[in-house]
Amino acid sequence: MSQTLLAPKVKVNQKWQLWINGKFEDGASERTLFSPATGKELCKVSEASREQVEKAIKAARKAFDEGPWPKLTAAERAQFLFKLADKIDEKASELAELETINGGKPLRESQYDIADSANCFRYYAGLITKPSGQAVNVPAPSFSTVVREPIGVCGQIVPWNYPLLMAAWKLAPALAAGNTCVLKPSEYTPLTAVYLAKILEELELPQGVVNIVLGDGPTAGQPIAHSNLVDKVAFTGSVKTGKAVAQAALGNLKKVTLELGGKSPMVVFSDFDVDTAVDYALFAIFCNAGQVCSAGSRFIVEESIYDTFVSKFVARAKKIRVGPGLDSETEMGPLVSETQMKRVLEYIQIGQKEGAKLELGGEQLKGGKYGEGYFVNPTIFSNVKPNMRIVQEEIFGPVAVVQKFKGESEAIKLANDTPYGLAGAVFTSDVTRAYNVIKAIKAGITWINGYHNTYVECPWGGYKQSGWGRELGTFGLDAYTEIKQINLNLDPQPIGWFE
């Protein structure tokens, strides 16, 4: 592969600070970030102390209770969000480069993510001005309405795999509804969140409406989930951490939205074109190096085409061009961190010890263009059993397992045989079978003859241990509102209930 590395337009080695109450400030400590593509030091970022996180929460509380943002009309908030979307588009090249440099993904993926982030703000800017609530027909002389109001202070903890997009998914509906926010990006990929703060400052967002604190979970995330001044917490990440967030939120019974892990199935029937199914399978698992909560990581293939599918899947996966994200020919980048790389390699060893057949990959790529980066080549296991850890547990890397089934009922059983229920897909030319199987799969995000297409207009979330609640669509806006009934007596007269 030719090394056509792009020259970044954005300077990474600059000051990356917290943004609290409309002002940038240094954190109590610093963290060194490392480039996923090289393994070398990338830059240093400030990290908040617990006291600084509490300061950010108090700023958001004051901004909600006393500030102008919740009192603005829907049209005024929408106008701001439209301007924010335009500014993200204007800065798209810098933001995309930051995503790639910080997180490792190919630049073409980052460019899609930034465009989607802007579109998310535009969607909620448009949605908030549309009619909502209800007028209820009750006996005269009463008149009753149901309205939606902002919840209050929203704590938002986002992961490292889609840093700006996940922030947009949470900030856009929260701000549209009139809430104030404390956002904690991942400690691994905080750069685009700080860049976003600079945009918000430029647009003169009122003080305290959005606060961005950097740091790890115990120091920066736990205080957000625990604080009695926070009215809602939204978290995207692992099941283990999600349970801890939910437990911390019990103190004041704050509203909780959790988008957690997945071990999503892609069921392939023999009546579907194998080459097309393989093409979608590659996209399902190797997009963003498998670091996608909804990744198709289990391929459940009908017995009569199983060997053909595996053979073609391996042959195509071998051709994937792995390399640095800024290389124009790269199709799959590195994993986000050394920690994540070691986790993925450990799971590959576990799969081999469990007796699965390693058809492809399973190695760290080193030297040459890979340097000391966190690269793992596309990995495929066959001859797996349902109880194997590589089948049951989320790996979050470029590791696929291919299972075999004989009939429709077995396919459904295998598809549902994990603790997760985030996403799933079925590939078949029989539309009746497609609908029956997709209805039977216990997952919140599903596709028929497709994978990974995501729309801001549609709800995002899962069944079982894949989380609570939904993001995106009208459901995402509803999740940032409280429901209130208002009863008006149009003709108040003495009741005479008591003499």
Coordinates of C-alpha atoms in Angstrom, one line a residue:
M1 CA 0.0 0.0 0.0
S2 CA 1.3 3.4 -0.9
Q3 CA 1.7 5.8 2.1
T4 CA -0.4 8.8 1.0
L5 CA -0.7 10.3 4.5
L6 CA -2.7 13.5 4.7
A7 CA -1.2 16.5 6.4
P8 CA -3.5 17.5 9.3
K9 CA -5.0 20.9 9.3
V10 CA -5.6 21.0 13.0
K11 CA -2.9 21.3 15.6
V12 CA -3.1 18.5 18.2
N13 CA -0.3 19.6 20.5
Q14 CA -2.3 22.5 22.0
K15 CA -4.0 23.2 25.3
W16 CA -7.0 20.9 25.8
Q17 CA -8.9 22.2 28.8
L18 CA -12.2 21.8 30.7
W19 CA -15.1 24.0 29.8
I20 CA -17.1 25.0 32.9
N21 CA -19.7 27.8 33.2
G22 CA -18.8 29.2 29.8
K23 CA -15.0 29.4 30.5
F24 CA -12.0 27.2 29.8
E25 CA -9.9 26.2 32.7
D26 CA -7.0 23.8 33.5
G27 CA -7.8 20.6 35.2
A28 CA -6.3 19.4 38.5
S29 CA -4.2 16.9 36.6
E30 CA -3.1 15.9 33.1
R31 CA -3.4 12.8 31.0
T32 CA -1.1 11.8 28.2
L33 CA -2.9 10.6 25.1
F34 CA -1.2 8.2 22.7
S35 CA -1.8 7.9 19.0
P36 CA -3.6 4.6 18.1
A37 CA -1.7 4.6 14.7
T38 CA 1.8 4.9 16.1
G39 CA 1.6 4.1 19.8
K40 CA 3.5 7.4 20.5
E41 CA 2.6 10.3 22.6
L42 CA -0.1 12.5 20.9
C43 CA -0.7 15.3 23.4
K44 CA -1.6 16.1 27.0
V45 CA -5.1 17.0 28.2
S46 CA -6.4 18.5 31.4
E47 CA -8.5 16.3 33.6
A48 CA -11.0 17.4 36.2
S49 CA -10.9 16.8 39.9
R50 CA -14.1 15.7 41.7
E51 CA -14.4 19.3 42.9
Q52 CA -14.3 20.6 39.3
V53 CA -17.0 18.2 38.3
E54 CA -19.2 19.4 41.1
K55 CA -18.5 23.0 40.0
A56 CA -19.7 22.1 36.5
I57 CA -22.8 20.5 37.9
K58 CA -23.6 23.5 40.0
A59 CA -23.1 25.7 37.0
A60 CA -25.6 23.6 35.0
R61 CA -28.0 23.7 38.0
K62 CA -27.8 27.5 38.2
A63 CA -28.2 27.8 34.4
F64 CA -31.3 25.8 34.5
D65 CA -32.9 27.3 37.6
E66 CA -32.0 30.9 36.9
G67 CA -30.6 31.2 33.4
P68 CA -32.2 32.2 30.1
W69 CA -31.9 28.9 28.2
P70 CA -34.9 27.0 29.5
K71 CA -37.1 30.2 29.2
L72 CA -36.3 30.6 25.5
T73 CA -39.0 29.7 23.0
A74 CA -38.6 26.5 21.0
A75 CA -37.9 28.6 17.9
E76 CA -35.1 30.5 19.7
R77 CA -33.4 27.3 20.8
A78 CA -33.8 25.9 17.4
Q79 CA -32.1 28.9 15.8
F80 CA -29.1 28.3 18.0
L81 CA -28.9 24.6 17.1
F82 CA -29.2 25.4 13.4
K83 CA -26.2 27.7 13.8
L84 CA -24.3 25.1 15.7
A85 CA -24.9 22.5 12.9
D86 CA -23.7 25.0 10.3
K87 CA -20.6 25.7 12.3
I88 CA -19.9 22.0 12.6
D89 CA -20.1 21.7 8.8
E90 CA -17.8 24.7 8.5
K91 CA -15.2 23.0 10.7
A92 CA -15.8 19.5 9.4
S93 CA -12.4 18.9 8.0
E94 CA -10.7 19.8 11.3
L95 CA -13.2 17.8 13.3
A96 CA -12.8 14.7 11.1
E97 CA -9.0 14.8 11.4
L98 CA -9.2 15.1 15.1
E99 CA -11.5 12.0 15.3
T100 CA -9.1 10.1 13.2
I101 CA -5.9 11.2 14.9
N102 CA -7.4 10.7 18.4
G103 CA -9.5 7.5 17.8
G104 CA -7.7 5.9 14.9
K105 CA -10.6 5.3 12.5
P106 CA -10.1 5.9 8.7
L107 CA -10.7 9.4 7.7
R108 CA -13.6 8.5 5.4
E109 CA -15.5 7.1 8.5
S110 CA -14.7 10.2 10.5
Q111 CA -16.1 12.4 7.8
Y112 CA -19.4 10.5 7.8
D113 CA -19.5 10.9 11.6
I114 CA -19.0 14.6 11.6
A115 CA -21.7 15.1 8.9
D116 CA -24.1 12.9 11.0
S117 CA -23.3 15.0 14.1
A118 CA -24.4 18.2 12.3
N119 CA -27.5 16.5 11.0
C120 CA -28.4 15.4 14.5
F121 CA -28.5 19.0 15.7
R122 CA -30.5 20.0 12.7
Y123 CA -33.0 17.3 13.2
Y124 CA -33.8 18.3 16.8
A125 CA -33.7 21.9 15.9
G126 CA -36.6 21.2 13.5
L127 CA -38.4 18.7 15.7
I128 CA -38.6 21.0 18.8
T129 CA -40.7 23.6 16.9
K130 CA -43.4 21.0 15.9
P131 CA -46.6 20.5 17.8
S132 CA -46.4 18.4 20.9
G133 CA -48.6 17.6 23.9
Q134 CA -52.3 16.9 24.1
A135 CA -55.5 18.6 24.7
V136 CA -57.8 16.2 26.6
N137 CA -61.6 16.1 26.3
V138 CA -62.8 16.1 30.0
P139 CA -66.1 17.1 31.5
A140 CA -66.9 20.8 31.6
P141 CA -66.1 23.2 33.1
S142 CA -62.5 21.8 33.2
F143 CA -60.0 22.1 30.4
S144 CA -57.0 19.7 30.5
T145 CA -53.8 19.7 28.6
V146 CA -50.7 17.5 28.7
V147 CA -47.4 19.2 28.1
R148 CA -43.7 18.2 28.0
E149 CA -41.2 20.2 30.0
P150 CA -37.4 20.0 30.3
I151 CA -36.1 17.6 33.0
G152 CA -33.4 19.9 34.3
V153 CA -29.7 19.1 34.6
C154 CA -28.6 16.2 32.4
G155 CA -25.3 14.3 33.0
Q156 CA -24.1 12.7 29.7
I157 CA -21.3 10.2 29.6
V158 CA -20.2 9.2 26.1
P159 CA -17.8 6.5 24.8
W160 CA -14.6 6.6 22.7
N161 CA -15.8 4.9 19.5
Y162 CA -17.9 7.8 18.1
P163 CA -16.8 10.8 20.2
L164 CA -18.5 13.7 18.6
L165 CA -21.5 11.8 17.2
M166 CA -22.4 10.3 20.6
A167 CA -22.1 13.7 22.2
A168 CA -24.5 15.1 19.5
W169 CA -27.0 12.2 20.1
K170 CA -27.2 13.4 23.7
L171 CA -26.7 17.1 23.6
A172 CA -29.0 17.8 20.7
P173 CA -32.3 16.5 22.2
A174 CA -31.4 17.7 25.7
L175 CA -30.7 21.3 24.5
A176 CA -33.6 21.3 22.2
A177 CA -35.9 20.5 25.1
G178 CA -34.5 23.3 27.2
N179 CA -32.2 21.3 29.6
T180 CA -28.7 22.1 30.7
C181 CA -25.9 19.6 30.4
V182 CA -22.6 18.2 31.9
L183 CA -20.9 16.2 29.3
K184 CA -18.1 13.8 30.0
P185 CA -16.3 12.4 26.9
S186 CA -14.2 9.3 27.1
E187 CA -10.8 9.8 28.6
Y188 CA -9.3 8.2 25.5
T189 CA -11.0 10.5 22.9
P190 CA -11.8 13.9 24.4
L191 CA -10.4 16.1 21.7
T192 CA -13.5 16.7 19.5
A193 CA -15.6 17.5 22.6
V194 CA -13.2 20.3 23.6
Y195 CA -13.2 21.5 20.0
L196 CA -17.0 21.5 20.2
A197 CA -16.8 23.7 23.4
K198 CA -14.8 26.2 21.4
I199 CA -17.6 26.3 18.8
L200 CA -20.2 26.8 21.6
E201 CA -18.1 29.6 23.1
E202 CA -17.9 31.3 19.7
L203 CA -21.7 31.0 19.3
E204 CA -22.1 32.6 22.7
L205 CA -24.1 29.8 24.3
P206 CA -25.3 31.1 27.7
Q207 CA -23.0 30.3 30.6
G208 CA -23.5 26.9 32.3
V209 CA -25.8 25.5 29.6
V210 CA -23.2 23.0 28.5
N211 CA -20.2 22.1 30.6
I212 CA -17.5 19.6 29.4
V213 CA -15.4 17.8 32.0
L214 CA -12.6 15.5 31.1
G215 CA -11.4 12.5 33.1
D216 CA -11.9 8.9 33.9
G217 CA -15.1 7.2 35.2
P218 CA -14.4 7.1 38.9
T219 CA -13.2 10.7 39.1
A220 CA -15.4 12.5 36.5
G221 CA -18.2 10.1 35.7
Q222 CA -19.3 8.8 39.1
P223 CA -19.9 12.2 40.6
I224 CA -22.3 13.0 37.7
A225 CA -24.3 9.8 38.2
H226 CA -24.4 10.2 41.9
S227 CA -25.1 13.9 42.3
N228 CA -28.5 15.0 43.7
L229 CA -28.3 18.1 41.6
V230 CA -28.4 16.1 38.4
D231 CA -31.9 15.2 37.2
K232 CA -31.1 12.7 34.4
V233 CA -28.1 10.7 33.4
A234 CA -27.5 9.3 29.9
F235 CA -24.7 6.8 29.5
T236 CA -23.3 4.8 26.5
G237 CA -20.7 2.1 27.2
S238 CA -20.3 -1.3 28.8
V239 CA -22.9 -3.3 30.7
K240 CA -20.7 -3.4 33.8
T241 CA -20.3 0.4 33.9
G242 CA -24.0 0.9 32.9
K243 CA -25.1 -1.0 36.0
A244 CA -22.8 1.1 38.2
V245 CA -24.3 4.3 36.7
A246 CA -27.8 3.0 37.3
Q247 CA -27.0 2.1 40.9
A248 CA -25.4 5.6 41.5
A249 CA -28.5 7.2 40.1
L250 CA -30.8 5.7 42.7
G251 CA -29.8 8.3 45.3
N252 CA -32.3 10.8 43.9
L253 CA -34.1 8.5 41.5
K254 CA -32.9 10.5 38.5
K255 CA -34.0 9.5 35.1
V256 CA -31.6 7.1 33.4
T257 CA -31.0 6.2 29.7
L258 CA -28.5 3.4 29.1
E259 CA -27.2 2.3 25.7
L260 CA -25.0 -0.6 26.5
G261 CA -23.3 -3.6 24.8
G262 CA -24.2 -5.9 22.0
K263 CA -23.4 -9.3 20.5
S264 CA -25.5 -8.8 17.5
P265 CA -26.4 -11.6 15.1
M266 CA -26.6 -11.6 11.3
V267 CA -28.7 -14.6 10.1
V268 CA -28.1 -15.7 6.5
F269 CA -30.4 -18.1 4.7
S270 CA -29.3 -20.2 1.7
D271 CA -31.8 -18.5 -0.6
F272 CA -29.8 -15.2 -0.4
D273 CA -26.8 -14.4 -2.7
V274 CA -23.7 -15.5 -0.7
D275 CA -21.4 -12.9 -2.2
T276 CA -23.8 -10.1 -1.3
A277 CA -24.2 -11.5 2.2
V278 CA -20.4 -11.6 2.6
D279 CA -20.1 -8.0 1.5
Y280 CA -22.5 -6.9 4.2
A281 CA -20.8 -9.2 6.8
L282 CA -17.5 -7.4 6.2
F283 CA -19.2 -4.0 6.8
A284 CA -21.1 -5.4 9.8
I285 CA -18.0 -6.4 11.8
F286 CA -14.9 -4.6 10.3
C287 CA -16.3 -1.1 10.1
N288 CA -14.4 1.0 12.7
A289 CA -12.4 -2.2 13.4
G290 CA -15.4 -3.8 15.1
Q291 CA -15.6 -1.0 17.8
V292 CA -19.3 -0.5 17.3
C293 CA -21.9 -1.3 19.9
S294 CA -24.3 -2.6 17.1
A295 CA -21.5 -4.5 15.2
G296 CA -22.6 -7.7 13.6
S297 CA -20.2 -10.0 15.4
R298 CA -22.1 -13.3 15.1
F299 CA -22.8 -14.7 11.7
I300 CA -25.5 -17.4 11.8
V301 CA -25.4 -19.2 8.5
E302 CA -27.6 -21.9 7.0
E303 CA -25.8 -25.3 6.9
S304 CA -26.0 -25.8 3.2
I305 CA -24.0 -22.6 2.4
Y306 CA -21.9 -22.5 5.6
D307 CA -18.6 -23.7 4.1
T308 CA -19.0 -21.4 1.0
F309 CA -19.8 -18.4 3.2
V310 CA -16.8 -19.0 5.5
S311 CA -14.5 -19.5 2.5
K312 CA -15.7 -16.3 0.7
F313 CA -15.7 -14.3 4.0
V314 CA -12.1 -15.2 4.7
A315 CA -11.0 -14.5 1.2
R316 CA -12.6 -11.0 1.2
A317 CA -11.4 -10.2 4.7
K318 CA -7.8 -11.0 3.7
K319 CA -8.0 -8.1 1.2
I320 CA -9.0 -5.4 3.7
R321 CA -6.4 -2.7 3.8
V322 CA -5.4 -2.1 7.4
G323 CA -3.4 1.0 8.2
P324 CA -3.2 4.5 9.7
G325 CA -6.5 6.4 9.5
L326 CA -4.9 9.3 7.7
D327 CA -3.6 7.0 4.9
S328 CA -6.0 7.6 2.0
E329 CA -6.0 3.9 1.1
T330 CA -6.8 2.6 4.6
E331 CA -10.0 0.7 4.9
M332 CA -9.7 -0.4 8.6
G333 CA -7.7 1.5 11.2
P334 CA -6.2 0.5 14.6
L335 CA -7.9 -0.1 17.9
V336 CA -8.4 2.9 20.1
S337 CA -5.8 2.1 22.8
E338 CA -3.2 -0.4 23.9
T339 CA -5.7 -1.5 26.6
Q340 CA -8.4 -2.3 24.0
M341 CA -5.9 -4.1 21.8
K342 CA -4.7 -6.3 24.6
R343 CA -8.4 -7.1 25.4
V344 CA -9.1 -8.2 21.9
L345 CA -6.0 -10.3 21.6
E346 CA -6.8 -12.0 24.9
Y347 CA -10.3 -12.9 23.5
I348 CA -8.7 -14.4 20.4
Q349 CA -6.5 -16.6 22.7
I350 CA -9.6 -17.6 24.6
G351 CA -11.4 -18.6 21.4
Q352 CA -8.5 -20.8 20.4
K353 CA -8.3 -22.4 23.8
E354 CA -12.1 -23.0 23.7
G355 CA -11.6 -25.0 20.5
A356 CA -12.9 -22.7 17.9
K357 CA -11.1 -22.8 14.5
L358 CA -9.2 -19.7 13.7
E359 CA -9.8 -19.1 10.0
L360 CA -8.0 -15.8 9.7
G361 CA -6.1 -13.2 11.6
G362 CA -5.7 -13.1 15.4
E363 CA -2.4 -11.1 15.4
Q364 CA -1.1 -7.7 16.2
L365 CA 0.3 -6.1 13.1
K366 CA 3.7 -4.5 13.8
G367 CA 6.5 -2.8 12.0
G368 CA 6.6 -0.8 8.8
K369 CA 3.5 1.3 8.4
Y370 CA 2.1 -0.2 11.6
G371 CA 5.0 0.9 13.8
E372 CA 4.0 0.4 17.4
G373 CA 0.3 1.2 16.7
Y374 CA -2.6 -0.8 18.0
F375 CA -3.4 -2.8 14.9
V376 CA -5.1 -6.2 14.9
N377 CA -5.9 -7.8 11.6
P378 CA -9.4 -9.0 10.7
T379 CA -10.1 -12.2 12.6
I380 CA -12.6 -14.9 11.8
F381 CA -13.5 -18.0 13.9
S382 CA -15.6 -20.9 12.6
N383 CA -16.8 -24.2 14.2
V384 CA -17.9 -22.3 17.4
K385 CA -20.3 -23.5 20.0
P386 CA -23.0 -21.3 21.6
N387 CA -21.5 -21.5 25.1
M388 CA -18.1 -20.2 24.1
R389 CA -17.0 -16.9 25.5
I390 CA -16.2 -15.5 22.1
V391 CA -19.8 -16.2 21.1
Q392 CA -21.4 -14.9 24.3
E393 CA -19.3 -11.9 25.3
E394 CA -18.8 -8.5 23.6
I395 CA -15.2 -8.3 22.3
F396 CA -15.5 -4.8 20.6
G397 CA -12.9 -5.5 18.0
P398 CA -12.5 -7.0 14.5
V399 CA -13.4 -10.5 15.6
A400 CA -16.2 -12.5 13.9
V401 CA -17.7 -15.8 14.8
V402 CA -19.6 -17.9 12.3
Q403 CA -22.2 -20.3 13.6
K404 CA -24.2 -22.9 11.7
F405 CA -28.0 -23.6 11.7
K406 CA -30.3 -26.1 10.0
G407 CA -33.8 -24.5 10.2
E408 CA -35.6 -21.3 10.9
S409 CA -36.4 -22.2 14.5
E410 CA -32.7 -23.0 15.3
A411 CA -31.6 -19.7 13.6
I412 CA -33.9 -17.7 15.9
K413 CA -32.8 -19.6 19.0
L414 CA -29.1 -19.0 18.2
A415 CA -29.8 -15.3 17.4
N416 CA -31.4 -14.8 20.8
D417 CA -28.9 -16.9 22.8
T418 CA -26.9 -14.1 24.5
P419 CA -27.6 -11.6 27.3
Y420 CA -27.7 -8.8 24.7
G421 CA -30.4 -7.5 22.5
L422 CA -29.1 -4.4 20.8
A423 CA -29.2 -5.2 17.0
G424 CA -29.7 -8.0 14.5
A425 CA -30.2 -8.7 10.9
V426 CA -31.7 -11.4 8.6
F427 CA -30.7 -12.0 5.0
T428 CA -33.2 -13.9 2.8
S429 CA -35.1 -13.5 -0.4
D430 CA -38.3 -14.8 1.2
V431 CA -40.1 -11.7 2.5
T432 CA -42.5 -13.6 4.7
R433 CA -39.6 -15.5 6.4
A434 CA -37.6 -12.2 6.7
Y435 CA -40.5 -10.6 8.6
N436 CA -41.2 -13.6 10.8
V437 CA -37.5 -14.0 11.8
I438 CA -36.8 -10.3 12.4
K439 CA -40.0 -10.1 14.6
A440 CA -38.7 -13.1 16.6
I441 CA -35.2 -11.6 17.2
K442 CA -35.1 -9.8 20.5
A443 CA -33.3 -6.7 19.5
G444 CA -34.2 -3.0 19.3
I445 CA -32.4 -2.2 16.0
T446 CA -32.9 -4.6 13.2
W447 CA -32.3 -4.9 9.4
I448 CA -33.6 -7.1 6.6
N449 CA -31.0 -7.6 3.9
G450 CA -28.9 -4.8 5.2
Y451 CA -26.7 -3.7 8.1
H452 CA -25.5 -0.6 10.0
N453 CA -27.6 2.0 8.2
T454 CA -28.6 4.4 11.0
Y455 CA -31.1 7.3 10.9
V456 CA -31.5 10.1 13.3
E457 CA -35.3 9.9 12.8
C458 CA -35.4 6.3 14.2
P459 CA -35.0 5.1 17.8
W460 CA -31.8 3.6 19.0
G461 CA -31.5 1.2 21.9
G462 CA -31.8 -2.4 22.9
Y463 CA -33.6 -5.2 24.7
K464 CA -32.3 -7.2 27.7
Q465 CA -28.9 -6.1 29.0
S466 CA -28.3 -3.8 26.0
G467 CA -29.8 -1.0 28.0
W468 CA -32.8 1.1 29.1
G469 CA -34.7 3.6 27.0
R470 CA -34.1 4.9 23.5
E471 CA -32.1 7.7 21.9
L472 CA -32.8 9.4 18.6
G473 CA -36.1 10.1 16.8
T474 CA -39.0 11.5 18.7
F475 CA -38.2 9.0 21.4
G476 CA -34.8 10.7 22.0
L477 CA -36.5 14.0 22.6
D478 CA -39.1 12.5 24.9
A479 CA -36.4 11.0 27.0
Y480 CA -35.2 14.5 27.9
T481 CA -38.7 15.8 29.0
E482 CA -41.0 15.4 31.9
I483 CA -44.8 14.9 31.3
K484 CA -47.1 17.3 33.1
Q485 CA -50.9 17.5 33.1
I486 CA -52.5 20.9 33.6
N487 CA -56.1 21.1 34.6
L488 CA -57.9 24.4 34.3
N489 CA -61.3 25.1 35.9
L490 CA -63.1 27.5 33.6
D491 CA -65.9 28.2 36.0
P492 CA -64.8 28.0 39.6
Q493 CA -67.7 27.6 42.0
P494 CA -68.0 26.3 45.6
I495 CA -67.9 22.5 45.6
G496 CA -70.0 22.0 48.6
W497 CA -68.3 18.7 49.4
F498 CA -68.3 19.5 53.1
E499 CA -71.1 21.4 54.9

